[in-house]
Amino acid sequence: MVSDLHIPVEIRGVETVRDADGLALSSRNVRLTPEQRRAAGVLNAALTEAEGVIRGGADRDAVRRVIRERIGAEPLARLQAIDVVDAATFEPVEGRPNGMVGIMVSAMFGDVLLIDQREVTP
């Protein structure tokens, strides 16, 4: 949007700040029970696994399947969304990614919605 509308703003992407177990730091994390907090590490694990399959040449459907299976195996997580998009345009990726992609996931842990994302170049 900044580029399309020629808004004189520089956007700098930075790494997600994570706890020692890989969970993205968020003010929502304090609302998790200790069990949910331990289970929430599945988001980072799913993204790490998805990154590996993308680098191995997998298509979007395989990436979505890996994430669905990984998060689905955690009984305290209820998967809400998986998106695989072009990192520059946020257009959905069809088939095999050929440039940098954004992988975004969200899941409920009790009544707390957590989100996480990863940029990956195949």
GROMACS .gro file of C-alpha atoms in nm:
model
  122
    1MET     CA    1   0.000   0.000   0.000
    2VAL     CA    2   0.284   0.237   0.086
    3SER     CA    3   0.440   0.171  -0.255
    4ASP     CA    4   0.112   0.179  -0.448
    5LEU     CA    5   0.003   0.507  -0.292
    6HIS     CA    6   0.352   0.661  -0.295
    7ILE     CA    7   0.337   0.730   0.078
    8PRO     CA    8   0.672   0.877   0.189
    9VAL     CA    9   0.737   0.614   0.454
   10GLU     CA   10   1.015   0.359   0.480
   11ILE     CA   11   0.905   0.020   0.607
   12ARG     CA   12   1.171  -0.196   0.767
   13GLY     CA   13   1.098  -0.559   0.835
   14VAL     CA   14   1.257  -0.702   1.148
   15GLU     CA   15   1.285  -1.051   1.288
   16THR     CA   16   1.008  -1.171   1.516
   17VAL     CA   17   1.123  -1.165   1.877
   18ARG     CA   18   1.082  -1.514   2.021
   19ASP     CA   19   1.101  -1.683   2.358
   20ALA     CA   20   1.360  -1.956   2.413
   21ASP     CA   21   1.118  -2.225   2.287
   22GLY     CA   22   1.045  -2.030   1.968
   23LEU     CA   23   0.705  -1.888   2.060
   24ALA     CA   24   0.664  -1.535   1.927
   25LEU     CA   25   0.652  -1.285   2.212
   26SER     CA   26   0.308  -1.132   2.252
   27SER     CA   27   0.112  -0.964   2.528
   28ARG     CA   28  -0.152  -1.235   2.469
   29ASN     CA   29   0.087  -1.506   2.590
   30VAL     CA   30   0.022  -1.409   2.954
   31ARG     CA   31  -0.342  -1.517   2.907
   32LEU     CA   32  -0.237  -1.876   2.835
   33THR     CA   33  -0.247  -2.142   3.103
   34PRO     CA   34   0.089  -2.315   3.166
   35GLU     CA   35  -0.032  -2.614   2.958
   36GLN     CA   36  -0.147  -2.391   2.671
   37ARG     CA   37   0.180  -2.199   2.684
   38ARG     CA   38   0.377  -2.523   2.643
   39ALA     CA   39   0.147  -2.632   2.359
   40ALA     CA   40   0.174  -2.297   2.178
   41GLY     CA   41   0.528  -2.382   2.068
   42VAL     CA   42   0.362  -2.593   1.799
   43LEU     CA   43   0.314  -2.277   1.589
   44ASN     CA   44   0.687  -2.220   1.552
   45ALA     CA   45   0.747  -2.592   1.501
   46ALA     CA   46   0.488  -2.601   1.221
   47LEU     CA   47   0.643  -2.298   1.051
   48THR     CA   48   0.990  -2.450   1.077
   49GLU     CA   49   0.863  -2.771   0.919
   50ALA     CA   50   0.683  -2.574   0.646
   51GLU     CA   51   1.001  -2.380   0.573
   52GLY     CA   52   1.184  -2.708   0.519
   53VAL     CA   53   0.929  -2.844   0.273
   54ILE     CA   54   0.925  -2.519   0.076
   55ARG     CA   55   1.303  -2.527   0.050
   56GLY     CA   56   1.267  -2.889  -0.064
   57GLY     CA   57   1.050  -2.779  -0.358
   58ALA     CA   58   0.702  -2.849  -0.221
   59ASP     CA   59   0.393  -2.674  -0.350
   60ARG     CA   60   0.144  -2.466  -0.151
   61ASP     CA   61  -0.086  -2.759  -0.081
   62ALA     CA   62   0.198  -2.964   0.069
   63VAL     CA   63   0.295  -2.670   0.289
   64ARG     CA   64  -0.062  -2.633   0.410
   65ARG     CA   65  -0.085  -3.009   0.475
   66VAL     CA   66   0.234  -3.012   0.687
   67ILE     CA   67   0.108  -2.722   0.898
   68ARG     CA   68  -0.240  -2.870   0.935
   69GLU     CA   69  -0.097  -3.206   1.046
   70ARG     CA   70   0.157  -3.056   1.287
   71ILE     CA   71  -0.086  -2.817   1.459
   72GLY     CA   72  -0.368  -3.073   1.441
   73ALA     CA   73  -0.157  -3.315   1.642
   74GLU     CA   74  -0.160  -3.073   1.936
   75PRO     CA   75  -0.487  -3.128   2.128
   76LEU     CA   76  -0.482  -2.784   2.292
   77ALA     CA   77  -0.456  -2.603   1.956
   78ARG     CA   78  -0.748  -2.525   1.725
   79LEU     CA   79  -0.612  -2.420   1.386
   80GLN     CA   80  -0.787  -2.110   1.252
   81ALA     CA   81  -0.604  -2.018   0.931
   82ILE     CA   82  -0.309  -2.097   0.708
   83ASP     CA   83  -0.201  -1.856   0.436
   84VAL     CA   84   0.083  -1.894   0.188
   85VAL     CA   85   0.129  -1.566   0.002
   86ASP     CA   86   0.375  -1.379  -0.215
   87ALA     CA   87   0.581  -1.182   0.039
   88ALA     CA   88   0.578  -0.863  -0.169
   89THR     CA   89   0.216  -0.853  -0.283
   90PHE     CA   90   0.036  -1.075  -0.031
   91GLU     CA   91  -0.137  -1.244  -0.324
   92PRO     CA   92  -0.209  -1.612  -0.254
   93VAL     CA   93   0.051  -1.850  -0.393
   94GLU     CA   94  -0.074  -2.117  -0.632
   95GLY     CA   95   0.136  -2.426  -0.694
   96ARG     CA   96   0.509  -2.405  -0.619
   97PRO     CA   97   0.645  -2.078  -0.486
   98ASN     CA   98   0.911  -1.923  -0.708
   99GLY     CA   99   1.006  -1.628  -0.491
  100MET     CA  100   0.993  -1.520  -0.130
  101VAL     CA  101   0.670  -1.625   0.037
  102GLY     CA  102   0.502  -1.545   0.363
  103ILE     CA  103   0.355  -1.832   0.560
  104MET     CA  104   0.103  -1.721   0.819
  105VAL     CA  105  -0.079  -1.932   1.076
  106SER     CA  106  -0.327  -1.865   1.352
  107ALA     CA  107  -0.463  -2.097   1.618
  108MET     CA  108  -0.676  -2.077   1.928
  109PHE     CA  109  -0.542  -2.198   2.260
  110GLY     CA  110  -0.843  -2.186   2.488
  111ASP     CA  111  -0.986  -1.839   2.428
  112VAL     CA  112  -0.652  -1.690   2.315
  113LEU     CA  113  -0.582  -1.641   1.945
  114LEU     CA  114  -0.213  -1.662   1.858
  115ILE     CA  115  -0.064  -1.576   1.521
  116ASP     CA  116   0.279  -1.636   1.376
  117GLN     CA  117   0.448  -1.602   1.040
  118ARG     CA  118   0.766  -1.674   0.852
  119GLU     CA  119   0.920  -1.545   0.530
  120VAL     CA  120   1.083  -1.817   0.323
  121THR     CA  121   1.272  -1.824  -0.003
  122PRO     CA  122   1.248  -2.158  -0.185
   0.00000   0.00000   0.00000
